[in-house]
mmCIF file of C-alpha atoms in Angstrom:
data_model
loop_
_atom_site.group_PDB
_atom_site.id
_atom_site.type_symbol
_atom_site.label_atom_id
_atom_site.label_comp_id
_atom_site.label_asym_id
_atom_site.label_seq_id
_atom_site.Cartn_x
_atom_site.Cartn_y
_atom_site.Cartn_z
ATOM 1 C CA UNK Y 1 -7.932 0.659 11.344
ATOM 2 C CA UNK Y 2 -4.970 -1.134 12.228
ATOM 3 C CA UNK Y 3 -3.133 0.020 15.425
ATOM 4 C CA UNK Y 4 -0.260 2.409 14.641
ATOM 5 C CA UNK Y 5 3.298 1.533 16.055
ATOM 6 C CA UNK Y 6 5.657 4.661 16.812
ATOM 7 C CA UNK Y 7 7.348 4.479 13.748
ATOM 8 C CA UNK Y 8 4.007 5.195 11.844
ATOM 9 C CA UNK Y 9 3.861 1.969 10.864
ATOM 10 C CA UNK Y 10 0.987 -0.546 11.339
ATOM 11 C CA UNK Y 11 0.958 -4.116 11.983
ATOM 12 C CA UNK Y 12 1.666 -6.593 9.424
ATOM 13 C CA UNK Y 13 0.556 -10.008 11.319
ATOM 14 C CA UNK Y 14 -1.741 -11.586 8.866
ATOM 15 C CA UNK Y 15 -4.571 -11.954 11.786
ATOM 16 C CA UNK Y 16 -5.172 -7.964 12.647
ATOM 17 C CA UNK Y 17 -6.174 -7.739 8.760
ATOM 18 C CA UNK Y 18 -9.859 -7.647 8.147
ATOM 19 C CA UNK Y 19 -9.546 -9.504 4.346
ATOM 20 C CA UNK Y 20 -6.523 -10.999 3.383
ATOM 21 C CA UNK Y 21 -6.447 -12.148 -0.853
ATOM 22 C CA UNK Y 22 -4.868 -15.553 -0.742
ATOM 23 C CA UNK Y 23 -1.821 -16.016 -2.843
ATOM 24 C CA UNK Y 24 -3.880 -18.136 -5.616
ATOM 25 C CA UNK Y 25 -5.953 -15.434 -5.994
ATOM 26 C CA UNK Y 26 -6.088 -13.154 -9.612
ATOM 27 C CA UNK Y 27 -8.453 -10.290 -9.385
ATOM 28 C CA UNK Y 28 -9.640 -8.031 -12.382
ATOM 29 C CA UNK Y 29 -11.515 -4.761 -11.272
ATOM 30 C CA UNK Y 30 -12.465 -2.446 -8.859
ATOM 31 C CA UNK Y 31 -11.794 -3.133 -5.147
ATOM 32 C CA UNK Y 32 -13.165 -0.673 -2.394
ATOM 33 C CA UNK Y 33 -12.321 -1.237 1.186
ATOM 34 C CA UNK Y 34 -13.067 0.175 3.940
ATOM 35 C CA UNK Y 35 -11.419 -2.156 6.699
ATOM 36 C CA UNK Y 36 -7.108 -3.206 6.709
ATOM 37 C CA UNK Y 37 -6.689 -5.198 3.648
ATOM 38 C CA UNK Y 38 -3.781 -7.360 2.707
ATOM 39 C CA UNK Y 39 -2.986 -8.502 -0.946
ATOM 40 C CA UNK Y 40 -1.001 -11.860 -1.807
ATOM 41 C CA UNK Y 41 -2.158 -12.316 -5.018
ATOM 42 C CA UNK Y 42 -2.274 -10.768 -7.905
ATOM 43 C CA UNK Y 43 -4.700 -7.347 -9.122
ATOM 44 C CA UNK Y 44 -5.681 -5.921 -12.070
ATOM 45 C CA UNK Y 45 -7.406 -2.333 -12.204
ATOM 46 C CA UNK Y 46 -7.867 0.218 -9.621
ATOM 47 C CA UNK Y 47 -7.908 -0.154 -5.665
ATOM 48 C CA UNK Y 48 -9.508 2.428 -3.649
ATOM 49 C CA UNK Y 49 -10.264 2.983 -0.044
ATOM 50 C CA UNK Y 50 -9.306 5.233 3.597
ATOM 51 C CA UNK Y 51 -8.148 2.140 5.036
ATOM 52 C CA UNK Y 52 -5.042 0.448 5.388
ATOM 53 C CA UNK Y 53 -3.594 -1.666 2.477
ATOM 54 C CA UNK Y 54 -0.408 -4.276 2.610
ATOM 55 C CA UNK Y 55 0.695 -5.660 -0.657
ATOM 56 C CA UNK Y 56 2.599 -8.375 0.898
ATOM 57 C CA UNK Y 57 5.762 -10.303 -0.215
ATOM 58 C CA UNK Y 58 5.142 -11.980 -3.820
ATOM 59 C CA UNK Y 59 1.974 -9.671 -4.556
ATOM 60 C CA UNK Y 60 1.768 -8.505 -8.140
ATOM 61 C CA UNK Y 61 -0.551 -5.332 -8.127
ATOM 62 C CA UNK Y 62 -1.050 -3.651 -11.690
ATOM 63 C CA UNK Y 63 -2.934 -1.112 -10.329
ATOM 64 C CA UNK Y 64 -3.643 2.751 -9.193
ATOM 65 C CA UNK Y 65 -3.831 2.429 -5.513
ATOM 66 C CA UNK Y 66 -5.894 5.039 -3.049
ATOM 67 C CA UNK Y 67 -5.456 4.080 0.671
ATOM 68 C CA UNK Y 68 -5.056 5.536 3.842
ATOM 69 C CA UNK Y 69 -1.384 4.205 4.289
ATOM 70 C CA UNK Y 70 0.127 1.829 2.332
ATOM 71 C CA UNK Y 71 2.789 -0.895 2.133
ATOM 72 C CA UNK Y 72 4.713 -2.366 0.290
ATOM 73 C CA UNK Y 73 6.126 -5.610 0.953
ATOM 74 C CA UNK Y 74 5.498 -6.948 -3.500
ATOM 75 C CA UNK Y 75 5.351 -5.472 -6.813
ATOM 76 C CA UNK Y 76 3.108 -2.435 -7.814
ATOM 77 C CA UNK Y 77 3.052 -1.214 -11.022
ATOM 78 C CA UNK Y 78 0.894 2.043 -11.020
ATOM 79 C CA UNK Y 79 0.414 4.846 -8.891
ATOM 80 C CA UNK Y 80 -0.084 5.155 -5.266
ATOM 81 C CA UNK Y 81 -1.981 8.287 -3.218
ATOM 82 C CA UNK Y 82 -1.173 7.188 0.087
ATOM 83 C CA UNK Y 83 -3.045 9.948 2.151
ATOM 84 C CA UNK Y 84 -0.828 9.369 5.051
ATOM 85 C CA UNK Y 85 2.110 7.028 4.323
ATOM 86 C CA UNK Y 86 3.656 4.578 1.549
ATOM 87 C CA UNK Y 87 6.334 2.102 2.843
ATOM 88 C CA UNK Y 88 8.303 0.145 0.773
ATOM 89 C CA UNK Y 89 10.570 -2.396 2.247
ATOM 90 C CA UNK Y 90 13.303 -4.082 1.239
ATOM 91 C CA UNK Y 91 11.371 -6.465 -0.911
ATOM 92 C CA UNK Y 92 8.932 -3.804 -2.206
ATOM 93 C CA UNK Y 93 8.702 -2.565 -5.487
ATOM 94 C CA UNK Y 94 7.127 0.430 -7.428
ATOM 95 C CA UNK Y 95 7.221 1.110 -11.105
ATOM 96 C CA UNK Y 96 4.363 4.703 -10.593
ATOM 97 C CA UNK Y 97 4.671 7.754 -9.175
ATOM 98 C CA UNK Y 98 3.823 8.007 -5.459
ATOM 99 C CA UNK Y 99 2.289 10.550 -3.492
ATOM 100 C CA UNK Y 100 1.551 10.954 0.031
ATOM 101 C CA UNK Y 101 2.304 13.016 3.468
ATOM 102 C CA UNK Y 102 4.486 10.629 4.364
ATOM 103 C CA UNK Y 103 7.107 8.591 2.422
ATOM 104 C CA UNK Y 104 9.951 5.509 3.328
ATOM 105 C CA UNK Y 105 11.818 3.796 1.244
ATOM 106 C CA UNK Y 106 14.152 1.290 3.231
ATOM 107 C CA UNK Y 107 17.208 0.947 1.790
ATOM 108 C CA UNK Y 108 17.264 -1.750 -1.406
ATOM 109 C CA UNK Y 109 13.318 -0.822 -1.774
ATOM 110 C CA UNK Y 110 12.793 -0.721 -5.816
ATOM 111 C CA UNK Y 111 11.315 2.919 -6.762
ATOM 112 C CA UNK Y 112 11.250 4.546 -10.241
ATOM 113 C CA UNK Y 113 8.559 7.535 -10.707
ATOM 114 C CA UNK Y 114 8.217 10.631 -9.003
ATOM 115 C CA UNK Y 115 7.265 11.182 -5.392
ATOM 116 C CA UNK Y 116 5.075 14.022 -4.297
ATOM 117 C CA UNK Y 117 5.104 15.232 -0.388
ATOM 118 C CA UNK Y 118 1.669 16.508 0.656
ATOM 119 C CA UNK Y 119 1.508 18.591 3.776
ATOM 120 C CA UNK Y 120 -0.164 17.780 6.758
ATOM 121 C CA UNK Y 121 -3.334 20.389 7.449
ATOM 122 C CA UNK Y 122 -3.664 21.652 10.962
ATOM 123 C CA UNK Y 123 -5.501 18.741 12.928
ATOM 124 C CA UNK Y 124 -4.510 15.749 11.497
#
């Protein structure tokens, strides 16, 4: 898992990701991960994982999403279950409804859905 920064962030340098999916890259399918994962291409389907997932600048995702945290730098159209965290910046869009403990949208971030807050259980 990526190291977490104070603001509950995690790093976004391209190196400290496990798999990175080039920007020439179209996927159909199924992806499990279980190691920080960045997307700069384009998906089709479902993505599913604990991990940490980055849909960078220029990604298309047409997808449901399960992750540990997410964020979102591209486009997602589908839902998100962020266990932890979603982050969209600036440049982030999502067209899905959104649910996790944790949710930022910085200001000019693209959202239209419905968010659900999940408490945090004793422990975590």
């Amino acid at each position: 898992m990526l190291e977490m920064k104070e603001s509950g962030l995690f790093d976004t340098d391209e190196d400290d990701f496990d798999t990175v999916m080039a920007d020439d890259i179209s996927f159909s399918g199924k992806i499990h991960f279980s190691k920080p994962f960045m997307i700069k291409g384009r998906v089709e389907g479902s993505i599913v994982s604990t991990s940490d997932l980055l849909v960078d600048t220029g990604a298309v995702v047409n997808a449901d999403i399960t992750a540990g945290r997410v964020m979102v730098r591209g486009k997602v159209n589908g839902n998100i279950s962020g266990g932890r965290l979603i982050y969209v910046t600036a440049s982030g869009s999502i067209h899905g409804d959104i649910t996790a403990q944790e949710v930022v949208l910085e200001p000019k971030a693209d959202f239209s859905g419905r968010c659900t807050m999940i408490r945090q259980t004793e422990g975590e």
